[in-house]
PDB file of C-alpha atoms in Angstrom:
ATOM      1  CA  UNK A   1       0.000   0.000   0.000  1.00 56.00           C
ATOM      2  CA  UNK A   2       1.536   3.306  -1.054  1.00 61.00           C
ATOM      3  CA  UNK A   3       1.485   6.461   1.033  1.00 64.00           C
ATOM      4  CA  UNK A   4      -1.197   8.093  -1.159  1.00 59.00           C
ATOM      5  CA  UNK A   5      -3.620   5.231  -0.522  1.00 67.00           C
ATOM      6  CA  UNK A   6      -3.251   5.488   3.277  1.00 78.00           C
ATOM      7  CA  UNK A   7      -4.215   9.167   3.542  1.00 86.00           C
ATOM      8  CA  UNK A   8      -7.811  10.167   4.090  1.00 86.00           C
ATOM      9  CA  UNK A   9      -9.466  12.662   1.742  1.00 86.00           C
ATOM     10  CA  UNK A  10      -9.374  16.266   2.920  1.00 89.00           C
ATOM     11  CA  UNK A  11     -12.443  17.549   4.719  1.00 88.00           C
ATOM     12  CA  UNK A  12     -13.298  19.753   1.724  1.00 88.00           C
ATOM     13  CA  UNK A  13     -13.113  16.766  -0.650  1.00 89.00           C
ATOM     14  CA  UNK A  14     -15.269  14.678   1.678  1.00 89.00           C
ATOM     15  CA  UNK A  15     -17.961  17.387   1.994  1.00 88.00           C
ATOM     16  CA  UNK A  16     -17.954  18.998  -1.456  1.00 88.00           C
ATOM     17  CA  UNK A  17     -15.891  16.961  -3.889  1.00 86.00           C
ATOM     18  CA  UNK A  18     -15.307  19.049  -7.017  1.00 87.00           C
ATOM     19  CA  UNK A  19     -18.519  21.104  -6.675  1.00 87.00           C
ATOM     20  CA  UNK A  20     -18.418  24.869  -6.129  1.00 89.00           C
ATOM     21  CA  UNK A  21     -19.133  25.923  -2.579  1.00 90.00           C
ATOM     22  CA  UNK A  22     -17.687  26.116   0.881  1.00 93.00           C
ATOM     23  CA  UNK A  23     -18.277  24.962   4.445  1.00 94.00           C
ATOM     24  CA  UNK A  24     -17.938  26.061   8.051  1.00 96.00           C
ATOM     25  CA  UNK A  25     -17.751  24.125  11.308  1.00 96.00           C
ATOM     26  CA  UNK A  26     -18.485  25.351  14.825  1.00 96.00           C
ATOM     27  CA  UNK A  27     -16.944  23.002  17.349  1.00 96.00           C
ATOM     28  CA  UNK A  28     -17.762  22.668  21.033  1.00 95.00           C
ATOM     29  CA  UNK A  29     -20.976  24.698  21.013  1.00 96.00           C
ATOM     30  CA  UNK A  30     -22.362  24.406  24.554  1.00 96.00           C
ATOM     31  CA  UNK A  31     -25.781  23.143  23.544  1.00 95.00           C
ATOM     32  CA  UNK A  32     -27.304  19.693  23.364  1.00 96.00           C
ATOM     33  CA  UNK A  33     -27.082  18.160  19.854  1.00 97.00           C
ATOM     34  CA  UNK A  34     -30.771  17.172  19.919  1.00 96.00           C
ATOM     35  CA  UNK A  35     -31.785  20.796  20.498  1.00 96.00           C
ATOM     36  CA  UNK A  36     -29.520  22.050  17.720  1.00 96.00           C
ATOM     37  CA  UNK A  37     -30.751  19.373  15.274  1.00 96.00           C
ATOM     38  CA  UNK A  38     -34.315  20.725  15.615  1.00 96.00           C
ATOM     39  CA  UNK A  39     -33.110  24.060  14.222  1.00 95.00           C
ATOM     40  CA  UNK A  40     -30.781  22.594  11.579  1.00 96.00           C
ATOM     41  CA  UNK A  41     -33.574  20.431  10.138  1.00 96.00           C
ATOM     42  CA  UNK A  42     -35.585  23.582   9.405  1.00 95.00           C
ATOM     43  CA  UNK A  43     -32.904  25.357   7.344  1.00 95.00           C
ATOM     44  CA  UNK A  44     -31.501  22.409   5.377  1.00 94.00           C
ATOM     45  CA  UNK A  45     -32.031  22.979   1.646  1.00 93.00           C
ATOM     46  CA  UNK A  46     -32.989  26.669   1.929  1.00 94.00           C
ATOM     47  CA  UNK A  47     -31.243  29.583   0.216  1.00 94.00           C
ATOM     48  CA  UNK A  48     -28.625  31.204   2.468  1.00 95.00           C
ATOM     49  CA  UNK A  49     -30.470  34.545   2.721  1.00 95.00           C
ATOM     50  CA  UNK A  50     -33.771  32.757   3.393  1.00 95.00           C
ATOM     51  CA  UNK A  51     -32.147  30.548   6.047  1.00 95.00           C
ATOM     52  CA  UNK A  52     -30.621  33.543   7.840  1.00 95.00           C
ATOM     53  CA  UNK A  53     -33.979  35.361   7.807  1.00 96.00           C
ATOM     54  CA  UNK A  54     -35.723  32.273   9.175  1.00 95.00           C
ATOM     55  CA  UNK A  55     -33.193  31.873  11.992  1.00 96.00           C
ATOM     56  CA  UNK A  56     -33.375  35.559  12.923  1.00 96.00           C
ATOM     57  CA  UNK A  57     -36.969  35.052  14.111  1.00 96.00           C
ATOM     58  CA  UNK A  58     -36.701  31.462  15.386  1.00 95.00           C
ATOM     59  CA  UNK A  59     -37.518  31.222  19.117  1.00 96.00           C
ATOM     60  CA  UNK A  60     -34.948  28.493  19.846  1.00 96.00           C
ATOM     61  CA  UNK A  61     -31.673  29.448  21.500  1.00 95.00           C
ATOM     62  CA  UNK A  62     -29.796  27.225  19.030  1.00 95.00           C
ATOM     63  CA  UNK A  63     -30.776  29.552  16.157  1.00 96.00           C
ATOM     64  CA  UNK A  64     -27.964  32.000  16.981  1.00 96.00           C
ATOM     65  CA  UNK A  65     -24.965  29.631  16.671  1.00 96.00           C
ATOM     66  CA  UNK A  66     -26.489  27.981  13.579  1.00 96.00           C
ATOM     67  CA  UNK A  67     -26.953  31.350  11.868  1.00 96.00           C
ATOM     68  CA  UNK A  68     -23.351  32.253  12.696  1.00 96.00           C
ATOM     69  CA  UNK A  69     -22.118  29.049  11.054  1.00 97.00           C
ATOM     70  CA  UNK A  70     -24.232  29.680   7.940  1.00 96.00           C
ATOM     71  CA  UNK A  71     -22.954  33.260   7.692  1.00 96.00           C
ATOM     72  CA  UNK A  72     -19.388  31.990   8.090  1.00 96.00           C
ATOM     73  CA  UNK A  73     -19.827  29.362   5.363  1.00 95.00           C
ATOM     74  CA  UNK A  74     -21.274  32.012   3.027  1.00 94.00           C
ATOM     75  CA  UNK A  75     -18.351  34.347   3.774  1.00 94.00           C
ATOM     76  CA  UNK A  76     -15.907  31.505   3.107  1.00 94.00           C
ATOM     77  CA  UNK A  77     -17.562  30.884  -0.267  1.00 93.00           C
ATOM     78  CA  UNK A  78     -17.378  34.590  -1.127  1.00 93.00           C
ATOM     79  CA  UNK A  79     -13.701  34.890  -0.238  1.00 94.00           C
ATOM     80  CA  UNK A  80     -12.345  31.610  -1.579  1.00 90.00           C
ATOM     81  CA  UNK A  81     -14.649  30.701  -4.484  1.00 88.00           C
ATOM     82  CA  UNK A  82     -15.752  34.240  -5.532  1.00 89.00           C
ATOM     83  CA  UNK A  83     -19.440  33.291  -5.180  1.00 90.00           C
ATOM     84  CA  UNK A  84     -22.158  35.736  -4.134  1.00 92.00           C
ATOM     85  CA  UNK A  85     -24.405  35.002  -1.159  1.00 91.00           C
ATOM     86  CA  UNK A  86     -27.530  35.225  -3.345  1.00 92.00           C
ATOM     87  CA  UNK A  87     -26.219  32.305  -5.447  1.00 89.00           C
ATOM     88  CA  UNK A  88     -25.800  29.941  -2.480  1.00 94.00           C
ATOM     89  CA  UNK A  89     -28.035  27.434  -0.745  1.00 94.00           C
ATOM     90  CA  UNK A  90     -27.535  25.170   2.288  1.00 95.00           C
ATOM     91  CA  UNK A  91     -26.802  21.804   0.680  1.00 94.00           C
ATOM     92  CA  UNK A  92     -25.754  19.948   3.835  1.00 94.00           C
ATOM     93  CA  UNK A  93     -26.176  20.747   7.506  1.00 95.00           C
ATOM     94  CA  UNK A  94     -25.600  18.303  10.312  1.00 95.00           C
ATOM     95  CA  UNK A  95     -24.828  18.223  14.014  1.00 96.00           C
ATOM     96  CA  UNK A  96     -22.415  15.829  15.699  1.00 96.00           C
ATOM     97  CA  UNK A  97     -22.040  15.215  19.395  1.00 96.00           C
ATOM     98  CA  UNK A  98     -19.127  17.047  21.012  1.00 95.00           C
ATOM     99  CA  UNK A  99     -17.474  16.578  24.357  1.00 96.00           C
ATOM    100  CA  UNK A 100     -19.710  15.823  27.335  1.00 96.00           C
ATOM    101  CA  UNK A 101     -18.763  17.460  30.627  1.00 97.00           C
ATOM    102  CA  UNK A 102     -19.784  15.392  33.622  1.00 97.00           C
ATOM    103  CA  UNK A 103     -20.812  17.261  36.753  1.00 97.00           C
ATOM    104  CA  UNK A 104     -22.207  16.105  40.074  1.00 97.00           C
ATOM    105  CA  UNK A 105     -25.441  17.278  41.688  1.00 97.00           C
ATOM    106  CA  UNK A 106     -25.830  16.609  45.413  1.00 97.00           C
ATOM    107  CA  UNK A 107     -28.905  14.579  46.334  1.00 96.00           C
ATOM    108  CA  UNK A 108     -30.627  13.407  49.493  1.00 97.00           C
ATOM    109  CA  UNK A 109     -28.937  11.174  52.092  1.00 96.00           C
ATOM    110  CA  UNK A 110     -25.408  11.990  50.972  1.00 95.00           C
ATOM    111  CA  UNK A 111     -25.786  10.563  47.495  1.00 97.00           C
ATOM    112  CA  UNK A 112     -25.112  12.308  44.206  1.00 97.00           C
ATOM    113  CA  UNK A 113     -26.445  12.167  40.683  1.00 97.00           C
ATOM    114  CA  UNK A 114     -24.568  12.911  37.500  1.00 97.00           C
ATOM    115  CA  UNK A 115     -25.354  15.920  35.315  1.00 97.00           C
ATOM    116  CA  UNK A 116     -24.285  15.621  31.667  1.00 97.00           C
ATOM    117  CA  UNK A 117     -23.487  18.963  30.047  1.00 97.00           C
ATOM    118  CA  UNK A 118     -23.453  18.153  26.353  1.00 97.00           C
ATOM    119  CA  UNK A 119     -21.866  20.066  23.520  1.00 97.00           C
ATOM    120  CA  UNK A 120     -22.149  19.787  19.766  1.00 97.00           C
ATOM    121  CA  UNK A 121     -20.245  20.337  16.526  1.00 97.00           C
ATOM    122  CA  UNK A 122     -22.301  22.135  13.843  1.00 97.00           C
ATOM    123  CA  UNK A 123     -21.286  21.659  10.185  1.00 96.00           C
ATOM    124  CA  UNK A 124     -22.878  23.617   7.327  1.00 96.00           C
ATOM    125  CA  UNK A 125     -22.050  23.231   3.623  1.00 95.00           C
ATOM    126  CA  UNK A 126     -23.199  25.852   1.112  1.00 95.00           C
ATOM    127  CA  UNK A 127     -23.161  25.285  -2.624  1.00 94.00           C
ATOM    128  CA  UNK A 128     -23.950  27.250  -5.751  1.00 92.00           C
ATOM    129  CA  UNK A 129     -27.532  26.901  -6.973  1.00 87.00           C
ATOM    130  CA  UNK A 130     -27.966  25.174 -10.311  1.00 80.00           C
ATOM    131  CA  UNK A 131     -29.446  27.545 -12.886  1.00 66.00           C
TER     132      UNK A 131
END
């Protein structure tokens, strides 16, 4: 096995391949992945401007970090691929589980229960719309 066969594809190749677009990842967002997935499911497949408008008025707390990631992915596409924000749509958006901080909550009779403070990694891929 040669050295080229051992290496994994780059993250950009894995997410986009040879298509025009860009991506952004927010790692370690202090929010439960299940709560963030509710918001991400709403914006998947929308135009970037439409997705940002939708998230601006969404009541969930997870809307803010998701909108930041979308704005970052759009800015990456503008700066690296010379694409305009109006041409882009959210082609992929997913949430992975991040690190879980374990804390202890005191309970009755000297016992304790565990509190899991979850975090998540938000990934958004934006691509150029087909004409």
